[in-house]
XYZ file of C-alpha atoms in Angstrom:
701
model
C -28.503 -22.482 -22.161
C -26.595 -19.568 -20.625
C -23.576 -20.553 -22.701
C -25.462 -19.607 -25.917
C -26.014 -16.045 -24.942
C -23.871 -12.949 -25.312
C -23.662 -10.597 -22.342
C -22.714 -6.886 -22.684
C -20.603 -5.007 -20.188
C -22.586 -1.795 -19.797
C -25.286 -0.407 -17.577
C -27.468 2.567 -18.443
C -27.265 4.750 -15.349
C -30.023 7.049 -16.602
C -32.474 4.197 -16.316
C -30.701 1.740 -13.932
C -30.830 -1.183 -16.276
C -28.640 -3.076 -18.769
C -27.818 -0.881 -21.765
C -28.465 -3.966 -23.862
C -30.234 -7.109 -22.908
C -28.370 -10.414 -23.500
C -28.538 -11.626 -27.068
C -28.471 -15.173 -28.364
C -25.682 -16.161 -30.704
C -28.199 -17.209 -33.342
C -29.878 -13.800 -33.288
C -26.553 -11.975 -33.351
C -25.381 -14.095 -36.320
C -28.567 -13.207 -38.120
C -28.089 -9.434 -37.492
C -24.414 -9.617 -38.557
C -25.200 -11.185 -41.864
C -28.473 -9.187 -42.549
C -30.691 -9.911 -45.495
C -27.776 -9.535 -47.894
C -24.444 -10.540 -46.467
C -21.749 -7.998 -47.401
C -18.099 -7.352 -46.314
C -19.306 -3.810 -45.540
C -20.596 -5.215 -42.256
C -17.038 -5.793 -41.199
C -15.857 -2.353 -42.402
C -17.496 -0.080 -45.016
C -14.162 1.230 -46.280
C -12.673 -1.261 -48.839
C -9.193 0.385 -48.445
C -9.320 -0.348 -44.707
C -10.374 -3.972 -45.306
C -7.441 -4.318 -47.706
C -5.116 -2.807 -45.174
C -6.343 -5.228 -42.463
C -5.853 -8.214 -44.780
C -2.361 -7.032 -45.628
C -1.586 -6.584 -41.991
C -2.833 -10.061 -41.171
C -0.741 -11.613 -43.994
C 2.302 -9.706 -42.828
C 1.786 -10.858 -39.183
C 1.422 -14.527 -40.206
C 4.551 -14.361 -42.373
C 6.623 -12.824 -39.499
C 7.042 -9.434 -41.227
C 8.303 -6.540 -39.189
C 5.979 -3.704 -37.954
C 8.667 -1.227 -38.956
C 11.157 -1.837 -41.719
C 13.813 -4.441 -41.164
C 16.721 -3.292 -39.107
C 14.739 -0.698 -37.065
C 14.271 -1.226 -33.335
C 10.632 -0.205 -32.739
C 11.387 0.504 -29.050
C 14.084 3.118 -29.821
C 12.635 6.516 -30.833
C 15.901 7.467 -32.439
C 15.267 4.701 -34.959
C 11.434 4.413 -34.947
C 10.634 8.169 -34.794
C 7.961 10.196 -33.077
C 5.381 12.605 -34.451
C 2.457 14.785 -33.322
C -0.681 15.449 -35.383
C -2.966 18.427 -34.756
C -6.223 19.231 -36.509
C -5.713 21.502 -39.471
C -8.677 23.609 -38.500
C -7.405 24.996 -35.156
C -4.812 27.419 -33.976
C -2.490 24.838 -32.403
C 0.252 27.306 -31.262
C -1.074 27.690 -27.653
C -1.259 23.914 -27.246
C 2.152 23.478 -28.715
C 3.440 25.921 -26.159
C 1.678 24.077 -23.377
C 3.241 20.755 -24.653
C 6.670 22.293 -25.324
C 8.387 20.341 -22.632
C 7.184 17.065 -24.065
C 7.756 18.119 -27.746
C 11.339 19.292 -26.923
C 12.060 15.996 -25.106
C 10.740 13.834 -27.944
C 12.555 15.870 -30.592
C 15.819 15.295 -28.709
C 15.073 11.528 -28.636
C 13.793 11.136 -32.213
C 16.240 13.501 -33.874
C 15.678 13.742 -37.638
C 12.754 11.284 -37.358
C 10.680 13.838 -35.358
C 7.671 15.324 -37.146
C 5.058 17.933 -36.319
C 1.869 17.865 -38.471
C 0.351 21.312 -37.724
C -1.575 23.830 -39.794
C -1.923 22.765 -43.358
C -0.009 19.585 -42.627
C -2.410 18.644 -39.868
C -5.445 16.313 -40.088
C -8.226 17.596 -42.412
C -11.722 16.725 -41.361
C -13.159 13.847 -43.398
C -9.738 12.575 -44.454
C -9.090 8.845 -44.488
C -5.894 7.340 -43.190
C -4.775 6.658 -46.779
C -5.379 10.222 -47.950
C -3.557 11.721 -44.892
C -0.479 9.446 -45.332
C -0.259 10.245 -48.994
C -0.108 13.993 -48.178
C 2.709 13.239 -45.697
C 4.705 11.322 -48.294
C 4.379 8.090 -46.245
C 3.622 4.572 -47.390
C -0.119 3.732 -46.902
C 0.486 0.051 -46.095
C 3.231 -2.383 -45.144
C 6.034 -1.946 -42.670
C 6.549 1.608 -41.395
C 9.577 3.450 -42.772
C 10.483 5.951 -40.087
C 12.490 8.028 -42.582
C 9.281 8.792 -44.396
C 6.944 9.075 -41.404
C 7.381 8.259 -37.654
C 6.087 5.055 -36.154
C 4.864 6.625 -32.863
C 2.095 9.219 -33.504
C 0.352 11.364 -30.957
C -2.979 12.803 -31.961
C -3.890 16.075 -30.153
C -7.519 16.984 -30.409
C -11.094 15.907 -29.689
C -12.830 13.221 -31.651
C -14.890 15.949 -33.334
C -11.641 17.337 -34.783
C -9.812 14.007 -35.269
C -12.404 11.176 -35.422
C -12.004 7.913 -33.498
C -12.343 6.118 -36.851
C -9.160 7.766 -38.078
C -7.358 6.698 -34.993
C -8.514 3.077 -35.600
C -7.371 3.142 -39.125
C -3.971 4.672 -38.443
C -3.397 2.308 -35.521
C -3.401 -0.695 -37.896
C -0.086 0.374 -39.233
C 1.378 2.795 -36.638
C 1.489 3.070 -32.864
C -1.074 5.745 -32.037
C -2.247 7.628 -28.964
C -4.446 10.608 -28.231
C -4.600 13.439 -25.727
C -7.360 15.982 -25.371
C -7.897 18.320 -22.452
C -10.205 21.229 -21.685
C -7.393 23.545 -20.482
C -3.836 24.395 -21.450
C -2.816 23.793 -17.849
C -3.743 20.117 -18.207
C -1.749 19.793 -21.420
C 1.256 21.311 -19.704
C 0.760 19.068 -16.612
C 0.727 15.955 -18.741
C 3.805 17.018 -20.608
C 5.643 17.642 -17.345
C 4.538 14.138 -15.941
C 5.877 12.246 -18.999
C 9.201 14.121 -19.165
C 9.808 13.981 -15.318
C 9.026 10.260 -15.258
C 11.445 9.392 -18.050
C 14.188 11.787 -16.973
C 14.073 11.370 -13.202
C 12.207 8.004 -12.671
C 9.124 7.476 -10.501
C 8.548 6.548 -6.905
C 6.067 3.771 -7.574
C 6.837 0.232 -6.491
C 6.716 -2.501 -9.118
C 3.121 -3.448 -8.284
C 0.233 -4.621 -10.431
C -3.301 -4.336 -9.123
C -6.190 -6.170 -10.740
C -9.681 -4.887 -9.716
C -12.542 -7.029 -10.803
C -16.119 -6.097 -9.877
C -18.873 -8.787 -9.567
C -22.431 -7.752 -8.905
C -25.152 -10.152 -7.627
C -27.278 -11.696 -10.366
C -24.996 -10.268 -13.086
C -23.515 -12.668 -15.607
C -21.442 -10.066 -17.406
C -19.336 -9.107 -14.416
C -19.179 -12.759 -13.235
C -17.597 -13.626 -16.572
C -15.168 -10.694 -16.680
C -13.969 -11.521 -13.153
C -13.677 -15.298 -13.530
C -12.737 -15.346 -17.195
C -10.433 -12.347 -17.449
C -9.224 -10.767 -14.129
C -8.501 -13.873 -12.111
C -6.744 -15.945 -14.840
C -4.855 -12.876 -16.120
C -3.579 -12.051 -12.644
C -2.596 -15.750 -12.066
C -0.836 -15.798 -15.507
C 1.316 -12.738 -14.726
C 2.045 -13.826 -11.179
C 3.295 -17.186 -12.324
C 5.275 -15.884 -15.343
C 9.028 -16.483 -15.181
C 9.815 -12.911 -16.293
C 7.871 -11.444 -13.377
C 10.996 -10.670 -11.392
C 10.367 -8.106 -8.668
C 6.770 -7.356 -9.725
C 4.067 -8.147 -7.223
C 0.445 -8.924 -8.212
C -2.498 -8.043 -6.109
C -6.210 -8.615 -6.757
C -9.238 -6.662 -5.445
C -12.226 -8.673 -6.448
C -15.978 -9.143 -6.028
C -17.549 -7.251 -3.122
C -14.159 -5.739 -2.143
C -13.981 -3.642 -5.276
C -15.983 -0.760 -3.804
C -15.812 2.901 -4.777
C -14.051 3.764 -1.482
C -11.492 0.977 -1.973
C -10.629 2.044 -5.536
C -10.538 5.729 -4.507
C -8.160 4.961 -1.634
C -6.030 3.001 -3.999
C -5.705 5.829 -6.448
C -5.146 8.471 -3.783
C -2.914 6.678 -1.383
C -1.516 3.448 -2.886
C -1.238 3.977 -6.619
C 0.268 0.917 -8.377
C 2.445 1.016 -11.419
C -0.378 -0.723 -13.322
C -4.131 -0.734 -12.496
C -6.240 -3.121 -14.521
C -9.975 -2.827 -13.869
C -12.870 -4.905 -15.245
C -16.404 -3.771 -14.629
C -19.506 -2.246 -16.193
C -18.949 1.197 -17.604
C -21.858 3.424 -16.898
C -23.586 5.049 -19.849
C -26.252 7.658 -20.076
C -29.037 8.705 -22.407
C -28.053 11.591 -24.673
C -30.424 13.941 -22.873
C -28.878 13.106 -19.436
C -26.834 16.079 -18.138
C -24.328 13.552 -16.654
C -23.312 11.997 -19.916
C -20.221 14.066 -20.803
C -18.861 14.071 -17.258
C -19.606 10.458 -16.190
C -19.937 8.204 -19.236
C -17.518 5.326 -18.970
C -17.077 5.681 -15.180
C -16.348 2.473 -13.260
C -19.541 0.943 -11.713
C -18.262 -0.370 -8.397
C -19.382 -3.255 -6.217
C -21.566 -0.790 -4.265
C -24.294 -1.185 -6.890
C -26.488 -4.088 -5.615
C -27.099 -5.514 -9.086
C -29.959 -5.393 -11.603
C -32.418 -7.522 -9.711
C -32.293 -5.579 -6.457
C -31.966 -2.154 -8.049
C -34.916 -2.657 -10.418
C -34.688 0.130 -13.005
C -33.927 3.222 -11.037
C -31.439 5.878 -12.024
C -27.941 5.010 -10.630
C -26.523 7.671 -8.312
C -22.849 8.777 -8.387
C -22.030 7.033 -5.040
C -22.160 3.710 -6.893
C -19.575 4.638 -9.560
C -16.019 6.120 -9.688
C -15.848 9.068 -11.970
C -13.570 11.962 -12.704
C -15.292 13.990 -10.044
C -13.966 11.582 -7.401
C -10.274 12.212 -8.237
C -8.899 15.086 -6.129
C -6.628 17.601 -7.747
C -4.120 16.896 -4.987
C -3.810 13.248 -6.054
C -0.686 12.058 -7.738
C -0.649 9.078 -10.069
C 2.753 9.923 -11.502
C 4.121 6.992 -13.471
C 0.889 4.879 -13.368
C -0.621 3.052 -16.363
C -4.312 2.187 -16.292
C -6.071 -0.474 -18.385
C -9.895 -0.325 -18.093
C -12.091 -3.094 -19.416
C -15.520 -1.508 -19.564
C -17.900 0.070 -22.024
C -17.062 3.668 -22.998
C -14.061 3.747 -20.785
C -11.975 5.836 -23.214
C -14.720 7.623 -25.086
C -17.990 7.673 -26.819
C -18.853 8.103 -30.591
C -21.781 10.176 -31.690
C -23.475 7.219 -33.369
C -23.708 3.573 -32.446
C -20.696 1.897 -34.017
C -22.492 -1.415 -34.278
C -25.852 -0.927 -36.073
C -26.453 -4.691 -36.237
C -27.987 -4.559 -32.819
C -30.765 -2.190 -33.901
C -30.789 -2.424 -37.607
C -29.719 1.184 -38.115
C -27.164 3.724 -36.813
C -28.653 5.495 -33.756
C -27.453 8.675 -32.077
C -26.105 7.910 -28.662
C -24.464 11.268 -27.860
C -24.865 14.803 -28.975
C -21.223 14.784 -30.053
C -18.286 12.332 -29.823
C -16.078 12.841 -26.761
C -13.156 11.507 -24.863
C -14.160 10.138 -21.415
C -13.695 12.432 -18.486
C -12.081 9.883 -16.108
C -8.991 9.313 -18.168
C -8.707 13.020 -18.921
C -8.656 13.654 -15.173
C -6.040 11.083 -14.216
C -3.753 12.029 -17.130
C -3.905 15.796 -16.428
C -3.439 15.818 -12.652
C -1.306 18.863 -11.653
C 0.700 16.877 -9.060
C 1.655 14.238 -11.562
C -0.692 12.156 -13.737
C -0.830 8.759 -15.178
C 1.336 8.253 -18.273
C -1.219 6.365 -20.368
C -4.805 5.085 -20.156
C -5.919 2.087 -22.300
C -9.684 1.987 -22.682
C -12.567 1.181 -24.877
C -14.587 3.361 -27.261
C -18.112 2.032 -27.396
C -18.974 -1.292 -25.874
C -16.868 -4.006 -24.360
C -17.679 -7.659 -25.012
C -17.411 -10.834 -22.900
C -16.479 -12.803 -26.101
C -13.257 -10.816 -26.322
C -11.759 -13.052 -23.627
C -14.101 -16.096 -23.433
C -16.213 -17.670 -26.091
C -19.511 -19.395 -25.530
C -17.961 -22.838 -25.666
C -15.808 -22.031 -22.596
C -12.570 -21.341 -24.389
C -10.400 -18.761 -22.695
C -8.812 -16.124 -24.920
C -6.691 -13.976 -22.637
C -3.378 -14.298 -24.483
C -3.838 -10.967 -26.257
C -4.371 -9.218 -22.926
C -1.503 -11.220 -21.266
C 0.979 -10.595 -24.056
C 0.213 -6.883 -24.075
C 0.795 -6.540 -20.363
C 3.900 -8.631 -20.342
C 5.441 -6.562 -23.080
C 4.530 -3.304 -21.251
C 5.563 -4.377 -17.770
C 8.266 -7.049 -18.022
C 9.918 -5.942 -21.309
C 9.375 -2.205 -20.600
C 8.447 -1.343 -24.128
C 6.471 1.752 -25.108
C 2.717 1.272 -24.638
C 1.965 1.781 -28.344
C 4.227 -1.110 -29.270
C 2.766 -3.281 -26.448
C -0.721 -2.784 -27.744
C 0.230 -4.147 -31.190
C -1.157 -7.568 -30.066
C -4.636 -6.048 -30.160
C -4.035 -4.718 -33.675
C -2.744 -8.022 -34.805
C -5.901 -9.737 -33.445
C -8.078 -7.021 -34.989
C -6.511 -7.559 -38.431
C -6.741 -11.379 -38.181
C -10.390 -11.376 -37.175
C -11.385 -8.829 -39.765
C -9.827 -10.968 -42.482
C -11.522 -14.135 -41.263
C -14.828 -12.378 -40.830
C -14.731 -10.998 -44.375
C -14.180 -14.554 -45.651
C -17.089 -15.856 -43.542
C -19.425 -13.222 -44.908
C -18.218 -13.741 -48.508
C -18.903 -17.489 -48.072
C -22.357 -16.659 -46.793
C -23.155 -14.665 -49.924
C -22.544 -17.921 -51.905
C -24.757 -20.075 -49.780
C -22.232 -21.390 -47.166
C -23.560 -20.170 -43.853
C -21.024 -19.904 -41.045
C -21.477 -21.500 -37.646
C -23.507 -18.934 -35.620
C -21.316 -19.337 -32.474
C -18.058 -18.995 -34.434
C -19.395 -15.915 -36.326
C -20.679 -14.232 -33.094
C -17.382 -14.915 -31.279
C -15.265 -13.563 -34.112
C -17.434 -10.553 -34.646
C -17.513 -9.381 -31.097
C -13.812 -10.031 -30.460
C -13.084 -8.153 -33.659
C -15.024 -5.140 -32.475
C -13.403 -5.300 -29.003
C -9.838 -5.471 -30.391
C -10.529 -2.626 -32.770
C -11.993 -0.294 -30.197
C -9.207 -0.309 -27.635
C -7.317 2.982 -27.882
C -4.433 4.647 -25.977
C -5.082 7.957 -24.299
C -1.695 9.373 -23.752
C 1.661 9.391 -25.526
C 2.135 5.958 -27.325
C 5.882 6.236 -26.618
C 5.327 6.353 -22.846
C 6.768 3.398 -21.011
C 7.300 1.981 -17.567
C 9.991 4.151 -16.026
C 12.742 3.240 -13.682
C 12.216 3.499 -9.931
C 13.656 6.645 -8.522
C 16.128 6.170 -5.640
C 14.887 7.901 -2.429
C 16.325 11.424 -2.101
C 18.415 12.274 0.968
C 15.654 14.464 2.286
C 13.212 11.566 2.144
C 15.449 9.207 4.057
C 14.622 10.810 7.416
C 11.949 8.794 9.285
C 8.817 10.801 9.914
C 5.457 10.125 11.570
C 2.276 11.112 9.684
C -0.996 11.020 11.605
C -4.372 11.273 9.800
C -7.850 11.338 11.234
C -10.991 9.595 10.134
C -13.230 12.090 8.394
C -16.792 12.666 9.482
C -19.286 12.013 6.742
C -20.075 15.697 6.349
C -16.650 17.118 6.473
C -13.707 15.058 5.239
C -10.436 16.191 6.881
C -7.303 16.116 4.741
C -4.103 14.750 6.147
C -2.006 17.398 8.018
C 1.479 18.152 6.952
C 4.257 15.760 8.139
C 5.708 16.468 11.610
C 9.343 17.342 10.992
C 12.121 15.232 12.447
C 14.565 16.441 15.074
C 16.215 19.637 13.876
C 18.513 22.379 15.048
C 15.553 24.601 15.736
C 14.077 23.930 19.188
C 10.762 25.456 18.356
C 7.987 22.813 18.763
C 6.373 21.733 15.549
C 3.100 23.560 14.889
C 0.390 21.685 13.043
C -0.277 23.103 9.556
C -3.603 24.776 9.124
C -6.322 22.753 7.382
C -6.551 23.535 3.687
C -9.654 25.304 2.348
C -12.499 22.978 1.373
C -12.148 21.463 -2.071
C -14.785 22.350 -4.623
C -17.334 19.811 -5.681
C -15.550 19.221 -8.956
C -12.492 17.946 -7.142
C -13.569 15.699 -4.353
C -11.029 15.193 -1.512
C -9.512 11.761 -1.214
C -10.636 9.464 1.578
C -8.405 9.646 4.658
C -7.163 6.312 6.151
C -8.383 5.715 9.673
C -5.195 4.077 10.906
C -1.829 5.553 11.841
C 0.452 5.517 8.898
C 4.123 5.218 9.743
C 6.790 5.993 7.125
C 10.192 4.746 8.171
C 13.528 5.472 6.623
C 12.822 3.240 3.660
C 9.389 3.000 1.921
C 7.132 0.404 3.598
C 3.917 -0.774 1.966
C 0.695 0.330 3.797
C -0.163 -2.171 6.508
C 3.304 -3.761 6.749
C 3.817 -2.436 10.274
C 1.061 -2.589 12.920
C -0.181 0.758 14.300
C 1.424 0.114 17.651
C 4.883 -0.004 16.079
C 5.781 3.629 15.389
C 9.215 4.662 14.192
C 9.927 8.061 15.741
C 13.124 9.938 14.965
C 14.981 11.208 17.989
C 18.040 13.499 17.871
C 19.430 14.239 21.389
C 20.849 17.779 21.626
C 24.130 18.460 23.346
C 23.751 18.230 27.149
C 24.860 21.835 27.609
C 22.407 23.296 25.149
C 18.738 23.320 25.978
C 17.847 26.375 23.944
C 15.123 27.121 26.529
C 13.273 23.993 25.697
C 13.825 22.278 29.075
C 13.202 25.287 31.359
C 15.628 26.051 34.236
C 16.712 22.451 34.842
C 17.948 21.030 31.524
C 20.041 18.255 33.130
C 16.985 16.913 35.025
C 14.784 17.159 31.936
C 17.341 15.422 29.811
C 17.590 12.630 32.324
C 13.782 12.185 32.328
C 13.769 12.212 28.535
C 16.497 9.537 28.386
C 14.548 7.362 30.786
C 11.435 7.827 28.727
C 13.259 6.866 25.542
C 14.684 3.840 27.214
C 11.219 2.639 28.333
C 9.899 3.313 24.817
C 12.750 1.478 23.218
C 12.027 -1.614 25.371
C 8.391 -1.631 24.438
C 9.262 -1.233 20.732
C 11.799 -4.035 20.908
C 9.156 -6.282 22.427
C 6.722 -5.366 19.658
C 9.332 -5.987 16.945
C 10.112 -9.355 18.454
C 6.466 -10.321 18.264
C 6.283 -9.211 14.634
C 9.365 -11.312 13.806
C 7.745 -14.316 15.530
C 4.597 -13.820 13.503
C 6.660 -13.582 10.276
C 8.527 -16.794 10.977
C 5.731 -18.939 9.587
C 3.679 -18.210 6.479
C 0.413 -20.093 5.837
C -1.749 -19.668 2.750
C -5.188 -21.395 2.570
C -7.435 -21.481 -0.461
C -11.136 -22.072 -0.082
C -13.910 -22.593 -2.582
C -17.598 -21.982 -2.061
C -20.762 -22.313 -4.193
C -22.052 -19.010 -2.816
C -19.200 -16.751 -1.515
C -21.617 -14.114 -0.340
C -22.926 -16.460 2.315
C -19.430 -16.911 3.890
C -18.457 -14.597 6.759
C -14.851 -14.361 5.509
C -14.341 -10.788 6.680
C -14.399 -12.062 10.300
C -12.012 -14.945 9.359
C -14.885 -17.471 9.584
C -14.815 -19.715 6.531
C -17.553 -22.087 7.823
C -19.497 -23.357 4.879
C -16.547 -23.139 2.432
C -14.257 -26.021 1.345
C -10.571 -25.908 2.066
C -8.892 -26.914 -1.188
C -5.178 -26.093 -0.824
C -2.748 -25.210 1.973
C 0.813 -24.009 1.777
C 2.885 -23.595 4.954
C 6.452 -22.046 4.866
C 8.874 -21.272 7.564
C 11.334 -18.410 7.532
C 14.262 -20.760 6.737
C 12.500 -22.054 3.576
C 11.040 -25.299 4.847
C 7.751 -25.797 2.963
C 4.763 -28.056 3.402
C 1.992 -28.258 0.739
C -1.358 -29.985 1.005
C -3.574 -30.215 -2.123
C -6.384 -32.626 -2.943
C -6.128 -34.954 -5.909
C -9.284 -35.987 -7.753
C -9.851 -38.570 -10.533
C -8.523 -36.043 -13.038
C -5.477 -35.197 -10.847
C -4.824 -31.746 -9.424
C -7.234 -28.920 -10.364
C -4.734 -26.861 -12.464
C -6.927 -23.669 -12.403
C -7.262 -23.687 -8.639
C -3.635 -24.526 -8.198
C -2.604 -21.559 -10.381
C -4.659 -19.166 -8.299
C -3.275 -20.689 -5.076
C 0.321 -20.358 -6.298
C -0.299 -16.740 -7.200
C -1.525 -16.010 -3.613
C 1.487 -17.789 -2.141
C 3.805 -15.631 -4.193
C 1.975 -12.516 -3.095
C 2.159 -13.596 0.569
C 5.928 -14.255 0.171
C 6.436 -10.721 -1.313
C 4.448 -9.185 1.565
C 6.490 -11.061 4.165
C 9.695 -9.959 2.506
C 8.534 -6.299 2.666
C 7.580 -6.797 6.311
C 10.991 -8.253 7.185
C 12.712 -5.306 5.440
C 10.443 -2.931 7.375
C 11.389 -4.598 10.626
C 15.086 -4.216 9.869
C 14.591 -0.542 8.961
C 12.686 0.037 12.167
C 15.249 -1.661 14.271
C 17.976 0.400 12.615
C 16.027 3.578 13.161
C 15.553 2.705 16.829
C 19.242 2.004 17.376
C 20.251 5.241 15.725
C 17.715 7.195 17.757
C 18.876 5.800 21.042
C 22.531 6.431 20.110
C 21.682 10.011 19.362
C 22.757 9.754 15.671
């Protein structure tokens, strides 16, 4: 049965096939135990196993992650430190990061620490040996007076191994940054400080993007077992407040759609679930593209039939333009190798021995790119080193296990805690499963074999929880929304053109609003072509109107422009109206009057359309056979309807079966209703802003 098999999220793009074929739970259990069951199969380091057990016991007893009386979300109490490799000259990187280091030192005060030079990480050192050198406790609650709770590693995994990061993260909140250039270090430092000091312009929006390929069980499970229920859980949560939740799923999760999202509509949080592409060690694309997001463009394993996968099917660092801004965004990627790749296979059970999968360990290029953007990068990127596993959120018996993901996101988004503290839920799960797995294997040594399904579930979820890391500062957090500046309050009209396939055309500069200068606006010259290493973003084909207050893309129809008009004094034409300024002004006033009447009619129609909100939820055995893009749901079954008027009157129609209401479907439906309500509220606000702008323009204000 399909429920007795483990599916891996990962496709080898060098060969165009699954990186690992599905594996039965019985076979995986046999590989985990081996011929001689040993706790080394959980972790070869006995000190690490002891630390995991101690962490698990502390978590179950309700002990604190930092010593009692310390607020882990306050850097002045919890402390902040940075760790460099001892083998490098870190001074240039320190200078590039000076803005961030100075900022954190001011926040942490006496609990700020720099581990540099001889105090830095020494290659081959374990977590215990390193902490002993620092005078810190090697287990138990963190004492920030001895060593800070938040720790930023600065260096490649060759200089500071991923394994050290895993070990340290059991006790501390750990992140890592590594860039190829000093400019990227400096850009990341500026992004973090500016976001925390000045706020960010991003709306409180969460986007879940879940890919599903035809004939692909792994992405079907990650979409249906992780993305959809996780989005519904957050949307229905009582702490959601002003946050909106949007999903991009299935065939809609294309490369173009995700690229447009990142370039034009960046959310505060982007959560993606997909295959991560991986490459053979001899493939020249491995360093640049490993862990990239395999999008819905790929037709699936059966249709593609073992051919190398080209870049147009996946989103990589090369697709993020240097002009893009993701300032303030957090990204969570569920995919194989999304954060990085070790040199050797971390899970030798699958082949019986450790195999070389890369010439050297490395941080994935996509998170490096989005964190180091010169116009403002993401603040943190949560991703996976090595493989991601379907059992991490759903076991073979159909049990859903998304609470670790949900708790992490709620703490990050709704509570606003630092990302390192939010990710402690994964560390707790890692410690718990490592402890239980060790006991299972010890029992097997004495002739008490564990249940294969339970063993496989625990082992894969253990590996998954262990391998999530933070790329970025672990103290980074969701920042306040910045109030629009006075200069940004002026309505402006931005027009962009659809690019031809051969020559994408960037958006021209905004047309300035009415000003004292009577010189007509001259279009800005097109920028020089962007190099192949920094692909230009896709240009939207529709007219984008930005009124006096921010309006989400699509809230106003293209035929409803908001154009600023400032009428000059009747006696001053500044040569703009020729020799007959009075006549020209009269014609202009008549034209504006006509335009205002047309705009008022359009706004009235928009208000009429907004007066009633109707949300329908359909189900279908084969969604790909439904022509839903054209609004034709023939062949699908209508399962729930909600109709709401502007005054709040609500009608709900939902079928009831022998077992009552389908709770899962109802949760999804409610999530969509809430999203529709939020969209309508934004549209109503946009209408009010447009009307106010029109009135001011016609009055000459």
